[in-house]
Coordinates of C-alpha atoms in Angstrom, one line a residue:
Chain A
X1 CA 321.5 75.5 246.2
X2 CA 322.5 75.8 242.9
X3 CA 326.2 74.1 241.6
X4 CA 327.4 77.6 240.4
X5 CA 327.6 78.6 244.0
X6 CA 330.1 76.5 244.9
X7 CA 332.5 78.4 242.5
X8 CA 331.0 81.8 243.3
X9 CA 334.0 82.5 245.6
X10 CA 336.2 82.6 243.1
X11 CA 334.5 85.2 240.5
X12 CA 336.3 88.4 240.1
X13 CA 334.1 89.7 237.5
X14 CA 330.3 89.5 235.9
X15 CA 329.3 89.9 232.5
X16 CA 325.7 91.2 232.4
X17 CA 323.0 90.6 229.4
X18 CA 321.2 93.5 228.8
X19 CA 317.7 93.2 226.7
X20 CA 315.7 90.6 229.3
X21 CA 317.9 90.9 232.6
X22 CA 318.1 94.7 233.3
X23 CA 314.6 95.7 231.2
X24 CA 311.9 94.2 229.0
X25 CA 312.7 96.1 225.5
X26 CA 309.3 97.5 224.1
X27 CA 307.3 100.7 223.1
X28 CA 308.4 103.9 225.3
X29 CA 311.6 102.4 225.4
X30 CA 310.4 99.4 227.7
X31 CA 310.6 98.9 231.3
X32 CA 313.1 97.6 233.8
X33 CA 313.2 94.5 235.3
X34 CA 312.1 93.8 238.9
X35 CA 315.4 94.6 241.3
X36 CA 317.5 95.0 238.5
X37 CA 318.5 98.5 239.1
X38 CA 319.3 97.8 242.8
X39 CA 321.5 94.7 241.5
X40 CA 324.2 96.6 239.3
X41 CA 324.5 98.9 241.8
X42 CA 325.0 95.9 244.5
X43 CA 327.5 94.6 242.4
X44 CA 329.9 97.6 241.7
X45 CA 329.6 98.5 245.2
X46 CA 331.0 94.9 246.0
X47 CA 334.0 95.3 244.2
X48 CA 333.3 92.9 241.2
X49 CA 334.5 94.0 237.9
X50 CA 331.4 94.5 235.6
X51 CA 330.3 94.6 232.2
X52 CA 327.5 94.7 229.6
X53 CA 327.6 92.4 226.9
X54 CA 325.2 92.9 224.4
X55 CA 323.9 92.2 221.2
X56 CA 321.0 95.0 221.1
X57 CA 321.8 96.6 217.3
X58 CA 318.5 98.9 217.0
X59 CA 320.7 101.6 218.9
X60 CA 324.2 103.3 219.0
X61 CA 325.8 102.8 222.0
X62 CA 325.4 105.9 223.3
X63 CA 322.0 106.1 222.7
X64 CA 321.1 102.9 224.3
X65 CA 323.5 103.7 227.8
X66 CA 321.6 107.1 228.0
X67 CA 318.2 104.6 227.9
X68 CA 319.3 102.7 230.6
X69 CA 320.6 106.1 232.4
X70 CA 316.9 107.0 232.5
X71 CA 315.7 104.0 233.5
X72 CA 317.8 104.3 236.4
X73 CA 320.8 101.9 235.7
X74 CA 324.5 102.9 236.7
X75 CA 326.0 102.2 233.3
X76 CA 328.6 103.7 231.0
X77 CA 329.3 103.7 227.3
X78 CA 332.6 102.1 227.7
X79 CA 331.6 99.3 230.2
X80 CA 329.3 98.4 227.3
X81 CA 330.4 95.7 224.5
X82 CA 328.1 95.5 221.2
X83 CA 328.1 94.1 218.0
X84 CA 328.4 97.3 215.8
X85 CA 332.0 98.8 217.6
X86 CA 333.3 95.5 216.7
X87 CA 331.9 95.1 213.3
X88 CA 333.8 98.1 212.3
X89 CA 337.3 97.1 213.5
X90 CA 336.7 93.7 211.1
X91 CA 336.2 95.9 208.4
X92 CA 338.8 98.3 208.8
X93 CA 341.2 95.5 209.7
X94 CA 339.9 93.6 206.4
X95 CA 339.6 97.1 204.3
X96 CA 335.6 95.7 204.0
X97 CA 333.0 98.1 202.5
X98 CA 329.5 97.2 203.7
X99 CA 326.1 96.8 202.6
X100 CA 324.0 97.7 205.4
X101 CA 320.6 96.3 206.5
X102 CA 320.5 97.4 210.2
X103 CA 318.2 99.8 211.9
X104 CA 317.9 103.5 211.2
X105 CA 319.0 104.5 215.0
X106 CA 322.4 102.0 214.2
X107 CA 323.5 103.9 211.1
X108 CA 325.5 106.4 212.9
X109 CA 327.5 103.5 214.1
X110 CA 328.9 103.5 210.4
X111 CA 329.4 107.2 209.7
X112 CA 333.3 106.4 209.3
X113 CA 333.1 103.5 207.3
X114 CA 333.4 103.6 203.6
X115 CA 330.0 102.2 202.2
X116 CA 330.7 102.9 198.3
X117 CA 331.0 99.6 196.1
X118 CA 330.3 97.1 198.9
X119 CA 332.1 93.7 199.2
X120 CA 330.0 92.6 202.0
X121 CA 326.6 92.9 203.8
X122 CA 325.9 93.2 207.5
X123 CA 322.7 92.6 208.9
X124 CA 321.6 93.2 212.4
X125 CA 318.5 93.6 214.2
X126 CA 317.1 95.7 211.1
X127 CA 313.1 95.0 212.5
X128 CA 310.8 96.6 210.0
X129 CA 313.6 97.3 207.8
X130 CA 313.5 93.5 207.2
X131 CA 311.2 94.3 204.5
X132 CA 311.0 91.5 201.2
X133 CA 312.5 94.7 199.2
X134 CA 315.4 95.4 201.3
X135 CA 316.3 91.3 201.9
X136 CA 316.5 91.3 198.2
X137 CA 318.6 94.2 198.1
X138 CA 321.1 92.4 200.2
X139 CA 320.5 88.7 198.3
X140 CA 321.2 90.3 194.8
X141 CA 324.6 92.2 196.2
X142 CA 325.7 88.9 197.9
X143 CA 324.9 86.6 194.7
X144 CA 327.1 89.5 192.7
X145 CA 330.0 89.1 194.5
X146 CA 333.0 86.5 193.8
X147 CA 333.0 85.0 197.5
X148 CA 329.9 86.0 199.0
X149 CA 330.7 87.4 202.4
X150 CA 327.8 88.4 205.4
X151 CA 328.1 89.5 208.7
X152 CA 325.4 88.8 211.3
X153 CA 325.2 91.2 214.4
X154 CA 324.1 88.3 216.5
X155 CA 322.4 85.2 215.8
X156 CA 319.3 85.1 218.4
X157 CA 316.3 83.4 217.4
X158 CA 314.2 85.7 219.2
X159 CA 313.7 88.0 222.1
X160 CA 310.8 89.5 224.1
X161 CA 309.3 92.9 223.7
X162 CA 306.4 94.3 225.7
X163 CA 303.8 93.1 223.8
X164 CA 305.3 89.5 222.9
X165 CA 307.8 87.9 221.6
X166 CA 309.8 89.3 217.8
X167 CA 311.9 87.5 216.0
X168 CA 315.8 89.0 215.7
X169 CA 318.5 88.9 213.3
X170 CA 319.4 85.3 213.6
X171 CA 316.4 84.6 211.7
X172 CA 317.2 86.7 208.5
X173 CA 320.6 85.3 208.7
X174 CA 319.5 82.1 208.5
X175 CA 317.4 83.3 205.4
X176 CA 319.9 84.7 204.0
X177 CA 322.5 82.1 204.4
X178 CA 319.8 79.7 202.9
X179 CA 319.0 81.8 199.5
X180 CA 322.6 82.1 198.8
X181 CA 324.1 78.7 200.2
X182 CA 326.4 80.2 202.4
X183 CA 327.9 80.8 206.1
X184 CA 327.7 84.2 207.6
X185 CA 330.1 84.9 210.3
X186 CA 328.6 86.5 213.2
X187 CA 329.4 89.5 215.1
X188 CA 328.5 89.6 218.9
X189 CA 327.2 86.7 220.7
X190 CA 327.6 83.5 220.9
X191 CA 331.3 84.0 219.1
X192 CA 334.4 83.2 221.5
X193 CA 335.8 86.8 220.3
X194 CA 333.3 89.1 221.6
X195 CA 333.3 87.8 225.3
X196 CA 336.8 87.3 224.7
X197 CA 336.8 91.4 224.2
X198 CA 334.8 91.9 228.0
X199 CA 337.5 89.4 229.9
X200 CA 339.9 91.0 228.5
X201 CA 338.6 95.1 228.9
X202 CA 338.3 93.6 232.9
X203 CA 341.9 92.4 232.8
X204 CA 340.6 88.7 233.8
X205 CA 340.4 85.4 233.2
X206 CA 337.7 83.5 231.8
X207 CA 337.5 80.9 234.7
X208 CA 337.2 84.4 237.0
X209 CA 334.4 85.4 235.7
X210 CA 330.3 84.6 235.0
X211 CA 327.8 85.3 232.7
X212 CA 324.3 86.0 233.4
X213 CA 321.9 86.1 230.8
X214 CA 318.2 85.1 229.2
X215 CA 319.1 83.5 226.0
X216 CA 320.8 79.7 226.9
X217 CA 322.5 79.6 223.8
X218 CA 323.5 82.7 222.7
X219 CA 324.5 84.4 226.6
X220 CA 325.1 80.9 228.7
X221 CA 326.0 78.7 225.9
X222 CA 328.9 81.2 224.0
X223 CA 330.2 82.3 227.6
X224 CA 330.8 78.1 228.6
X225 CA 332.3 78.0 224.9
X226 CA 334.9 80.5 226.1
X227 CA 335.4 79.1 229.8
X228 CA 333.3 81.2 232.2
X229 CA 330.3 80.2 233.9
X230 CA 327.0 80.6 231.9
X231 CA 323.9 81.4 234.7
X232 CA 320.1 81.8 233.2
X233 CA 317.8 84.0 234.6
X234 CA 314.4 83.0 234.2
X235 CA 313.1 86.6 233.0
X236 CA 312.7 88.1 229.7
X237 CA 312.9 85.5 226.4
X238 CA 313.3 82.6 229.0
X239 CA 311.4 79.6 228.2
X240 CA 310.8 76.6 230.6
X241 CA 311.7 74.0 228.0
X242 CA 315.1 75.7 228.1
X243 CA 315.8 74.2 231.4
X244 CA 315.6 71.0 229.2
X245 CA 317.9 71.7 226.3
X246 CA 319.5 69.0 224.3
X247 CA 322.9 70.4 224.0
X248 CA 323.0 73.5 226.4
X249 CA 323.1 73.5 230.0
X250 CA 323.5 76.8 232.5
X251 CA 325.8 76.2 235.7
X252 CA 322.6 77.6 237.6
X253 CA 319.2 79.3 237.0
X254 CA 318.1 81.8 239.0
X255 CA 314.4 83.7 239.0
X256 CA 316.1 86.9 238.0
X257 CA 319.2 89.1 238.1
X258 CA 318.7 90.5 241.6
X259 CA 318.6 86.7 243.0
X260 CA 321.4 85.8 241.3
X261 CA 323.3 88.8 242.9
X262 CA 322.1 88.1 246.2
X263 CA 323.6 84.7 245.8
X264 CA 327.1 86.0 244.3
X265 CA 327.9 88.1 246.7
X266 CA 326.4 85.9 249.3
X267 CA 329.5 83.7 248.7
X268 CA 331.8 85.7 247.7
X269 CA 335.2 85.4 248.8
X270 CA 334.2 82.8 251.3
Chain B
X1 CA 324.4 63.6 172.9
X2 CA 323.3 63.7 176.3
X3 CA 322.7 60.4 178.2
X4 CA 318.8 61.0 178.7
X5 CA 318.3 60.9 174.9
X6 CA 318.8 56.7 175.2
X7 CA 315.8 57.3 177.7
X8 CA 313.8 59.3 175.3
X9 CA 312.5 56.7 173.0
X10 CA 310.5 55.2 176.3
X11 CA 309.1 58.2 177.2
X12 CA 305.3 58.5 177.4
X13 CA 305.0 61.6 179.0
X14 CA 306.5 65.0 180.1
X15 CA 306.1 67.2 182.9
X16 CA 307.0 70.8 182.2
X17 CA 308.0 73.3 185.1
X18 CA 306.7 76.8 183.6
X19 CA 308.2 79.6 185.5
X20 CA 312.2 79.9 184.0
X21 CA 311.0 77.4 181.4
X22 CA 307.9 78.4 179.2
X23 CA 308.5 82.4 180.7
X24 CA 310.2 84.3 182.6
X25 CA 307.7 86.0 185.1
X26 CA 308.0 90.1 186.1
X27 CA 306.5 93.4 185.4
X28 CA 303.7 93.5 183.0
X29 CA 303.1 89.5 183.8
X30 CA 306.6 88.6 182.6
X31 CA 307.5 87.5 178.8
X32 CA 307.8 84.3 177.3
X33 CA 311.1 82.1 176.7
X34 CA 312.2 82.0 172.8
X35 CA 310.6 79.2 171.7
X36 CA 308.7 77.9 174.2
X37 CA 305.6 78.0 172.5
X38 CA 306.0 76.1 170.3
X39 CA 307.8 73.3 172.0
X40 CA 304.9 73.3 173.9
X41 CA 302.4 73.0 170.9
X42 CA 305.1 70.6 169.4
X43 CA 304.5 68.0 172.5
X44 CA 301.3 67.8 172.5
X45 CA 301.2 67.1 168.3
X46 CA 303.7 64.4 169.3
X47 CA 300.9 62.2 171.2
X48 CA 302.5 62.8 174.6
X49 CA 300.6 63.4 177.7
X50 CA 301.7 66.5 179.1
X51 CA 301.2 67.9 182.6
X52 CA 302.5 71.4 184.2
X53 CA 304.1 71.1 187.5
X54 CA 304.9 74.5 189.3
X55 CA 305.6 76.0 192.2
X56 CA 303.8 79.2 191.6
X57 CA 301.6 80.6 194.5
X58 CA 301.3 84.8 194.0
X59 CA 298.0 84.3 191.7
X60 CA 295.3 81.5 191.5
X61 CA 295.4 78.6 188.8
X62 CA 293.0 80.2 186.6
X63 CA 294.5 83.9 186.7
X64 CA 297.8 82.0 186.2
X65 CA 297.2 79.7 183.5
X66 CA 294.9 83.3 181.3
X67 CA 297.8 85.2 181.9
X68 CA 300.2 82.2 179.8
X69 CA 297.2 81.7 177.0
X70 CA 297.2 85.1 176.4
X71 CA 301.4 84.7 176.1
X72 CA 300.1 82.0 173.3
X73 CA 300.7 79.3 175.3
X74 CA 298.4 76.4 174.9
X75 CA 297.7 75.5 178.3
X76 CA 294.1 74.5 180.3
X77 CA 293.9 74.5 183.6
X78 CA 293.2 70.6 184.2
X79 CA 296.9 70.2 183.2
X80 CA 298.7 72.6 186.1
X81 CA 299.5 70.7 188.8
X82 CA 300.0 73.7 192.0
X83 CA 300.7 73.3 195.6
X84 CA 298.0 75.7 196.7
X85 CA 295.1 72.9 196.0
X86 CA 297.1 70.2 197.0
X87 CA 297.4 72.2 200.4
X88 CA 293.9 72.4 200.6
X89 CA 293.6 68.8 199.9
X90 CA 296.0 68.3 203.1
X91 CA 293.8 70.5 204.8
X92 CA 290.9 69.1 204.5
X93 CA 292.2 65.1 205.2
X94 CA 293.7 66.8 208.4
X95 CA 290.8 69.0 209.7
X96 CA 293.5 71.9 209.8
X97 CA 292.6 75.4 210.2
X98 CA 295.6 77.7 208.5
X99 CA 296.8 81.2 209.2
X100 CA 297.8 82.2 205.7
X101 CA 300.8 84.1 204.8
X102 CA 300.7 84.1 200.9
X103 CA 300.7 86.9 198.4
X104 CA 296.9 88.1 198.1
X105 CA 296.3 87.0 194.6
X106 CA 296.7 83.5 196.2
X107 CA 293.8 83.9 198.8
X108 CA 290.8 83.2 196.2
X109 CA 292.4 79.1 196.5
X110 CA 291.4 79.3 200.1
X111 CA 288.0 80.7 199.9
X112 CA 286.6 77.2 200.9
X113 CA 288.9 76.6 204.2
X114 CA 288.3 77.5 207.9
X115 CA 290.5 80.4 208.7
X116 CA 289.2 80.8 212.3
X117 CA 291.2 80.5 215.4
X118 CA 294.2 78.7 213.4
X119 CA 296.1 75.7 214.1
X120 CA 298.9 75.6 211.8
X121 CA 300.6 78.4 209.4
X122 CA 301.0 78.1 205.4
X123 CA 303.6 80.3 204.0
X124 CA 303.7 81.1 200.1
X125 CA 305.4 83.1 197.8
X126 CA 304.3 86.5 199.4
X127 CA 306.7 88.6 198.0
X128 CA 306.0 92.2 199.6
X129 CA 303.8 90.9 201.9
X130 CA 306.8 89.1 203.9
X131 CA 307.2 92.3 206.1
X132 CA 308.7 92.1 209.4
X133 CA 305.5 92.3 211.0
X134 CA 303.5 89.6 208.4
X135 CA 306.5 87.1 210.0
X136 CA 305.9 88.0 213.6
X137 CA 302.8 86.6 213.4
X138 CA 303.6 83.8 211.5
X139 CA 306.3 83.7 214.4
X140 CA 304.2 84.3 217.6
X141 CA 301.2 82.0 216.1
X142 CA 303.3 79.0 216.0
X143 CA 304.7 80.1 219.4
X144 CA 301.5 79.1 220.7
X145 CA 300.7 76.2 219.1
X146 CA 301.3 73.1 221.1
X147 CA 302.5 71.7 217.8
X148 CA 303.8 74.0 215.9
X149 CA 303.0 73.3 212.6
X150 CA 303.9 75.1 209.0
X151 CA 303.1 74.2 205.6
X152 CA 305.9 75.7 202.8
X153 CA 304.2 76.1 199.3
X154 CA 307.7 74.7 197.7
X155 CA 310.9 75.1 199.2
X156 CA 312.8 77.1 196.2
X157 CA 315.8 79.8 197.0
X158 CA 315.0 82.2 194.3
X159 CA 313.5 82.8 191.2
X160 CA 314.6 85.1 188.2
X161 CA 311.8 87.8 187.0
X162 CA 313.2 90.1 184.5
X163 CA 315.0 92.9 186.5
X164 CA 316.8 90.1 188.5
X165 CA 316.3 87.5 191.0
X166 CA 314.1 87.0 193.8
X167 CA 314.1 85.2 196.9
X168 CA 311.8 82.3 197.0
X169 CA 309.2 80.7 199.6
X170 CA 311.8 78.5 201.0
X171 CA 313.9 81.1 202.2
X172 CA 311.7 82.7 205.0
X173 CA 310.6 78.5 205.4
X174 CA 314.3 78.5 206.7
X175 CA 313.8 81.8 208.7
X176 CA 310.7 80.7 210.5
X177 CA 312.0 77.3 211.2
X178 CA 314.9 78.5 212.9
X179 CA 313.3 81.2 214.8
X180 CA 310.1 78.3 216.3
X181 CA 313.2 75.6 215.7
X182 CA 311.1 73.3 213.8
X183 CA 310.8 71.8 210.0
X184 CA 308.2 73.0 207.9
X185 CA 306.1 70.1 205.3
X186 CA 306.8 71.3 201.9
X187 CA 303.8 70.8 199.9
X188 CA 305.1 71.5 196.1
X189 CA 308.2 70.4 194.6
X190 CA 310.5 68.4 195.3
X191 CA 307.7 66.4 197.5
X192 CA 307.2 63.3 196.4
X193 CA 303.4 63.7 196.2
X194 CA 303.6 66.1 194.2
X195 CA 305.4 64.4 191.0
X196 CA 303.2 61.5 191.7
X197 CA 299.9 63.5 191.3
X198 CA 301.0 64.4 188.2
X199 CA 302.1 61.0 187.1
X200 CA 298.7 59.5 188.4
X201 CA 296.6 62.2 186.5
X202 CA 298.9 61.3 183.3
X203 CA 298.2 57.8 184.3
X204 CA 302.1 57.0 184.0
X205 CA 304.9 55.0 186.0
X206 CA 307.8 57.0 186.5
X207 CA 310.3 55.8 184.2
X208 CA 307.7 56.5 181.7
X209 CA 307.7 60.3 182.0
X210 CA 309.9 63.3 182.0
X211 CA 310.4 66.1 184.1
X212 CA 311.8 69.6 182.5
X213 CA 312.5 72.7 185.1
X214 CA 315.2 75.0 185.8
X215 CA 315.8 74.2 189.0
X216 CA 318.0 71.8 189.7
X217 CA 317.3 70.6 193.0
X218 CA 313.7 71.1 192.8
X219 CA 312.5 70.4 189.9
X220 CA 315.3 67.8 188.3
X221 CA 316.0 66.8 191.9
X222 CA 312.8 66.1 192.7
X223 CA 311.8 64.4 189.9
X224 CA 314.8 62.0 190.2
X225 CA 313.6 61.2 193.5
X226 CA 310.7 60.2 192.5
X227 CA 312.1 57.7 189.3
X228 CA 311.5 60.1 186.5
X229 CA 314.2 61.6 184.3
X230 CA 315.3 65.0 185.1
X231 CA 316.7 67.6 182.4
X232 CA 317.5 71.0 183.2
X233 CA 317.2 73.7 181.2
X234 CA 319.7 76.7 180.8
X235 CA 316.8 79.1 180.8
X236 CA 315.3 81.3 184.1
X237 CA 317.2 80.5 187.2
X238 CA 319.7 78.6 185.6
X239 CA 323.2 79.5 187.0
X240 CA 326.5 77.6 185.3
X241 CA 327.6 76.3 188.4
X242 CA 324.5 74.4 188.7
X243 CA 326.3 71.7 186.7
X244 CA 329.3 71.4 189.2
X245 CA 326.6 70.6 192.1
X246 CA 328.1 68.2 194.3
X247 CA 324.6 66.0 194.8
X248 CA 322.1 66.9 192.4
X249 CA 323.2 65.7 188.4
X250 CA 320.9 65.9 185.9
X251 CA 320.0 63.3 183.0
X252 CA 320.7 66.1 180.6
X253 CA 321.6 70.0 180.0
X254 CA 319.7 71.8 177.3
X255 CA 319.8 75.1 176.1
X256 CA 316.1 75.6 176.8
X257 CA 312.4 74.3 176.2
X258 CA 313.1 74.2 172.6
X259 CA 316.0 72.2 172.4
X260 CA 314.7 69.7 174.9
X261 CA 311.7 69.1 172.5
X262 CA 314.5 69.1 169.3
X263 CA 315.3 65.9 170.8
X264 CA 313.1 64.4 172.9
X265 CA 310.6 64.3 169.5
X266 CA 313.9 63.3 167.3
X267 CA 314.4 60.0 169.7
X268 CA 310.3 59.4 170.1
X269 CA 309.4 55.7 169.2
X270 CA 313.1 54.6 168.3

């Protein structure tokens, strides 16, 4: 039995991945995973507070929660946290104009943000917008400026689509960090802020609540970071080397979401 | 009078970076640096040996080195030292089989290598042809290699053409390392190797020789490195700050080509 257990009885509240624990992302809109649907639905019905931490940026919010409707998930828009929402209170809180290279269906994330002159770039999971014409675009704008200054929606390395895995935003941050010497500070996961924003929209805790997610840096590793309970679920970008990371390691790994909610309420409040 | 000019009077030989230095490169084939053609012409009058060492990879030695003779630049192909033959060299010693992602005026240099079922991936300056889906499968062929393994064609962050700089080869090298988490070979500058190819075709030690570029870490970097003098030039990518950088110092700052020659030739046999 896995270690995690032990302090299952104690969890008031979960923090869900999206993209690789409730559905494989993909053309058509992908497909859910195995049980999933039956496990959010297992664990509102227990009394758990529950939300979705994401860094999906190829949607609006909206758009994506209506996605997942379909598919059959019970989820809303305001259960959801994503990179985008908080992007634009930094840069109102900053008075930031942005450069954007995101994805066309994220855009409308933007519409009340001041774009004109930009003194920063943002970059999310932009997919074939990531094109050598557009990461110029945002290279020349970043060398013009005084103190350079990107935002990264998200720093995964990659993630897993229907037909294989694609490389996300992390990647071109990386690139674009490299071709202008500099840091980008990133907006979504792993940063202590963003699952700082879900304990604290559930009123708990971060000792009171788990994570459960595909990506062992990004979902287990940030959530540890900030003091919850990181659990893996071996579905979606999962890799079996992960379970042999040099520097991250998940308080339990489980075959998939619905295991891991049979175990969570199995010892809750026991 | 810079320090390097004590140096000058042993010098035997000097090896010229081309792009930033004897041209800048853009639309129409690029134009040619004030003065460069001469201090080219100039060097070899002087009794010097002279070798080209550059990084270029969008077009093949031959197209590259027509294009700078019809510029008036008296240059043969024996004296361009390139990383796309010295990767074939590799490949050939190693009995690797690469999955090219290079700018098509490259491919010709690879005519002679097994492309089939590929066991490694070589990246080169592809410019447009670095689209999302060109770096997938980069990306999902070094998944699946047991080894992944990825050959860089130089490691540079940008390059200037004339309507501004570009982002370089080494920038989507830092991309596809992070997304596979591994470190690519450089085969180019600032590899040792390199420089000492084109000391051993000059037939030179390397306090006997030269090396002229606008890169600084690079080109002047990389020359250092290997025992050779480094002077950078205030020509192509040349940024002021370059002279503030806090590991890389150069023998000497000259305003370009021209000036280096001035008085590299004034100090010759003192």
């Amino acid at each position: 039995m896995a270690v995690w257990c032990e302090a299952a009885g104690g969890v008031r509240g979960v923090v869900l991945d999206i993209s690789g624990v409730l559905y494989d992302s993909g053309g058509g809109g992908g497909v859910p995973i195995s049980g999933s649907t039956d496990a959010v639905k297992r664990i509102k019905e227990s009394g758990l507070k529950l939300r979705f931490c994401t860094n999906e940026t190829q949607a609006t919010r909206e758009k994506f929660v209506a996605k997942l409707q379909t598919m059959g998930f019970d989820i809303a828009v305001g259960e959801v946290i994503a990179p985008a929402p908080a992007a634009c209170r930094i840069l109102k809180e900053r008075g930031l104009r942005p450069h954007l290279l995101v994805h066309d269906g994220l855009l409308p994330e933007f519409d009340q943000i001041d774009q004109s002159n930009p003194n920063c770039v943002i970059i999310g999971d932009a997919a074939e917008n990531f094109s050598y014409e557009n990461m110029n675009r945002a290279f020349q704008l970043l060398m013009q400026l005084e103190k350079p200054l990107l935002f990264s929606l998200g720093r995964g390395r990659y993630y897993k689509e229907t037909d294989g895995l694609k490389i996300d935003v992390g990647v071109y941050m990386k690139a674009l960090e490299y071709a202008c010497d500099i840091q980008a500070e990133v907006v979504g996961k792993p940063a202590n802020a963003f699952f700082l924003s879900a304990l604290t929209s559930m009123g708990l805790e971060p000792h009171q609540a788990i994570m459960i997610g595909d990506d062992l840096v990004n979902d287990v590793g940030g959530a540890q970071q900030c003091g919850m309970k990181g659990v893996q679920v071996r579905t979606g970008k999962y890799r079996p080397s992960d379970e042999q990371h040099p520097t991250v390691k998940a308080d339990g790994y489980v075959d998939n979401l619905a295991q891991a909610v049979d175990i969570l309420l199995e010892h809750l409040h026991k």
